[in-house]
C-alpha cells in the first residue's frame, strides 16, 4: 500500500510572505534549526509541527492553525 505524500503548508507559506517572515525567523520562534523548520513546513519524511509550535507560529502571524493548509 502506497501512502499519499503530505502536501506542504501552502497557506502558511503565503502568510509568511505577506507578513515578511522568513523560515529563520519562525524557526527561532519555535526553537528549531532553520533546516528542521523547512522539513516541517514541507512535511518532508513525515515531519510536521507539534501543535504547540503551530500555535506559536499562528499567534506570531495573527492567523489560525487551520489557515496553514
mmCIF file with all atom_site columns, C-alpha atoms in Angstrom:
data_model
loop_
_atom_site.group_PDB
_atom_site.id
_atom_site.type_symbol
_atom_site.label_atom_id
_atom_site.label_alt_id
_atom_site.label_comp_id
_atom_site.label_asym_id
_atom_site.label_entity_id
_atom_site.label_seq_id
_atom_site.pdbx_PDB_ins_code
_atom_site.Cartn_x
_atom_site.Cartn_y
_atom_site.Cartn_z
_atom_site.occupancy
_atom_site.B_iso_or_equiv
_atom_site.pdbx_formal_charge
_atom_site.auth_seq_id
_atom_site.auth_comp_id
_atom_site.auth_asym_id
_atom_site.auth_atom_id
_atom_site.pdbx_PDB_model_num
ATOM 1  C CA . UNK A 1 1  ? 0.000  0.000  0.000  1.00 0.00 ? 1  UNK A CA 1
ATOM 2  C CA . UNK A 1 2  ? 1.404  3.379  -1.029 1.00 0.00 ? 2  UNK A CA 1
ATOM 3  C CA . UNK A 1 3  ? 0.806  6.372  1.228  1.00 0.00 ? 3  UNK A CA 1
ATOM 4  C CA . UNK A 1 4  ? -0.055 9.708  -0.329 1.00 0.00 ? 4  UNK A CA 1
ATOM 5  C CA . UNK A 1 5  ? 2.626  12.297 0.267  1.00 0.00 ? 5  UNK A CA 1
ATOM 6  C CA . UNK A 1 6  ? 1.513  15.091 2.582  1.00 0.00 ? 6  UNK A CA 1
ATOM 7  C CA . UNK A 1 7  ? 1.269  18.462 0.874  1.00 0.00 ? 7  UNK A CA 1
ATOM 8  C CA . UNK A 1 8  ? 3.410  21.347 2.116  1.00 0.00 ? 8  UNK A CA 1
ATOM 9  C CA . UNK A 1 9  ? 1.676  24.034 4.169  1.00 0.00 ? 9  UNK A CA 1
ATOM 10 C CA . UNK A 1 10 ? 0.978  26.353 1.239  1.00 0.00 ? 10 UNK A CA 1
ATOM 11 C CA . UNK A 1 11 ? -1.312 28.598 3.299  1.00 0.00 ? 11 UNK A CA 1
ATOM 12 C CA . UNK A 1 12 ? 1.443  29.130 5.846  1.00 0.00 ? 12 UNK A CA 1
ATOM 13 C CA . UNK A 1 13 ? 3.972  29.865 3.106  1.00 0.00 ? 13 UNK A CA 1
ATOM 14 C CA . UNK A 1 14 ? 1.650  32.537 1.661  1.00 0.00 ? 14 UNK A CA 1
ATOM 15 C CA . UNK A 1 15 ? 1.094  34.115 5.089  1.00 0.00 ? 15 UNK A CA 1
ATOM 16 C CA . UNK A 1 16 ? 4.836  34.137 5.774  1.00 0.00 ? 16 UNK A CA 1
ATOM 17 C CA . UNK A 1 17 ? 5.398  36.070 2.540  1.00 0.00 ? 17 UNK A CA 1
ATOM 18 C CA . UNK A 1 18 ? 2.566  38.516 3.309  1.00 0.00 ? 18 UNK A CA 1
ATOM 19 C CA . UNK A 1 19 ? 3.963  39.208 6.786  1.00 0.00 ? 19 UNK A CA 1
ATOM 20 C CA . UNK A 1 20 ? 7.590  39.217 5.562  1.00 0.00 ? 20 UNK A CA 1
ATOM 21 C CA . UNK A 1 21 ? 8.641  36.470 7.970  1.00 0.00 ? 21 UNK A CA 1
ATOM 22 C CA . UNK A 1 22 ? 11.446 34.127 6.975  1.00 0.00 ? 22 UNK A CA 1
ATOM 23 C CA . UNK A 1 23 ? 11.848 30.477 7.821  1.00 0.00 ? 23 UNK A CA 1
ATOM 24 C CA . UNK A 1 24 ? 14.758 31.528 10.040 1.00 0.00 ? 24 UNK A CA 1
ATOM 25 C CA . UNK A 1 25 ? 12.508 33.982 11.929 1.00 0.00 ? 25 UNK A CA 1
ATOM 26 C CA . UNK A 1 26 ? 9.886  31.352 12.675 1.00 0.00 ? 26 UNK A CA 1
ATOM 27 C CA . UNK A 1 27 ? 12.446 28.619 13.360 1.00 0.00 ? 27 UNK A CA 1
ATOM 28 C CA . UNK A 1 28 ? 13.927 30.823 16.072 1.00 0.00 ? 28 UNK A CA 1
ATOM 29 C CA . UNK A 1 29 ? 10.435 31.421 17.484 1.00 0.00 ? 29 UNK A CA 1
ATOM 30 C CA . UNK A 1 30 ? 9.810  27.677 17.946 1.00 0.00 ? 30 UNK A CA 1
ATOM 31 C CA . UNK A 1 31 ? 13.440 26.952 18.874 1.00 0.00 ? 31 UNK A CA 1
ATOM 32 C CA . UNK A 1 32 ? 14.394 24.665 15.984 1.00 0.00 ? 32 UNK A CA 1
ATOM 33 C CA . UNK A 1 33 ? 17.073 24.850 13.302 1.00 0.00 ? 33 UNK A CA 1
ATOM 34 C CA . UNK A 1 34 ? 16.022 26.514 10.031 1.00 0.00 ? 34 UNK A CA 1
ATOM 35 C CA . UNK A 1 35 ? 16.533 23.248 8.148  1.00 0.00 ? 35 UNK A CA 1
ATOM 36 C CA . UNK A 1 36 ? 14.214 21.458 10.587 1.00 0.00 ? 36 UNK A CA 1
ATOM 37 C CA . UNK A 1 37 ? 11.626 24.205 10.130 1.00 0.00 ? 37 UNK A CA 1
ATOM 38 C CA . UNK A 1 38 ? 11.874 23.738 6.361  1.00 0.00 ? 38 UNK A CA 1
ATOM 39 C CA . UNK A 1 39 ? 11.292 19.991 6.697  1.00 0.00 ? 39 UNK A CA 1
ATOM 40 C CA . UNK A 1 40 ? 8.227  20.602 8.870  1.00 0.00 ? 40 UNK A CA 1
ATOM 41 C CA . UNK A 1 41 ? 6.910  23.312 6.529  1.00 0.00 ? 41 UNK A CA 1
ATOM 42 C CA . UNK A 1 42 ? 7.257  20.990 3.531  1.00 0.00 ? 42 UNK A CA 1
ATOM 43 C CA . UNK A 1 43 ? 6.269  17.909 5.561  1.00 0.00 ? 43 UNK A CA 1
ATOM 44 C CA . UNK A 1 44 ? 9.395  16.091 4.405  1.00 0.00 ? 44 UNK A CA 1
ATOM 45 C CA . UNK A 1 45 ? 9.828  12.473 5.558  1.00 0.00 ? 45 UNK A CA 1
ATOM 46 C CA . UNK A 1 46 ? 6.723  12.655 7.728  1.00 0.00 ? 46 UNK A CA 1
ATOM 47 C CA . UNK A 1 47 ? 7.960  15.653 9.728  1.00 0.00 ? 47 UNK A CA 1
ATOM 48 C CA . UNK A 1 48 ? 5.285  18.006 10.977 1.00 0.00 ? 48 UNK A CA 1
ATOM 49 C CA . UNK A 1 49 ? 4.811  20.776 13.515 1.00 0.00 ? 49 UNK A CA 1
ATOM 50 C CA . UNK A 1 50 ? 3.861  19.913 17.067 1.00 0.00 ? 50 UNK A CA 1
ATOM 51 C CA . UNK A 1 51 ? 0.570  21.598 17.920 1.00 0.00 ? 51 UNK A CA 1
ATOM 52 C CA . UNK A 1 52 ? 2.348  23.863 20.412 1.00 0.00 ? 52 UNK A CA 1
ATOM 53 C CA . UNK A 1 53 ? 4.727  25.000 17.639 1.00 0.00 ? 53 UNK A CA 1
ATOM 54 C CA . UNK A 1 54 ? 1.833  25.607 15.259 1.00 0.00 ? 54 UNK A CA 1
ATOM 55 C CA . UNK A 1 55 ? 0.066  27.706 17.900 1.00 0.00 ? 55 UNK A CA 1
ATOM 56 C CA . UNK A 1 56 ? 3.144  29.911 18.399 1.00 0.00 ? 56 UNK A CA 1
ATOM 57 C CA . UNK A 1 57 ? 3.534  30.400 14.644 1.00 0.00 ? 57 UNK A CA 1
ATOM 58 C CA . UNK A 1 58 ? -0.161 31.184 14.192 1.00 0.00 ? 58 UNK A CA 1
ATOM 59 C CA . UNK A 1 59 ? -0.062 33.732 17.016 1.00 0.00 ? 59 UNK A CA 1
ATOM 60 C CA . UNK A 1 60 ? 3.040  35.415 15.550 1.00 0.00 ? 60 UNK A CA 1
ATOM 61 C CA . UNK A 1 61 ? 1.392  35.690 12.107 1.00 0.00 ? 61 UNK A CA 1
ATOM 62 C CA . UNK A 1 62 ? -2.049 36.556 13.523 1.00 0.00 ? 62 UNK A CA 1
ATOM 63 C CA . UNK A 1 63 ? -3.704 33.603 11.766 1.00 0.00 ? 63 UNK A CA 1
ATOM 64 C CA . UNK A 1 64 ? -5.340 30.319 12.811 1.00 0.00 ? 64 UNK A CA 1
ATOM 65 C CA . UNK A 1 65 ? -3.585 26.953 12.692 1.00 0.00 ? 65 UNK A CA 1
ATOM 66 C CA . UNK A 1 66 ? -6.290 25.863 10.243 1.00 0.00 ? 66 UNK A CA 1
ATOM 67 C CA . UNK A 1 67 ? -5.004 28.542 7.834  1.00 0.00 ? 67 UNK A CA 1
ATOM 68 C CA . UNK A 1 68 ? -1.746 26.586 7.367  1.00 0.00 ? 68 UNK A CA 1
ATOM 69 C CA . UNK A 1 69 ? -3.213 24.283 4.709  1.00 0.00 ? 69 UNK A CA 1
#
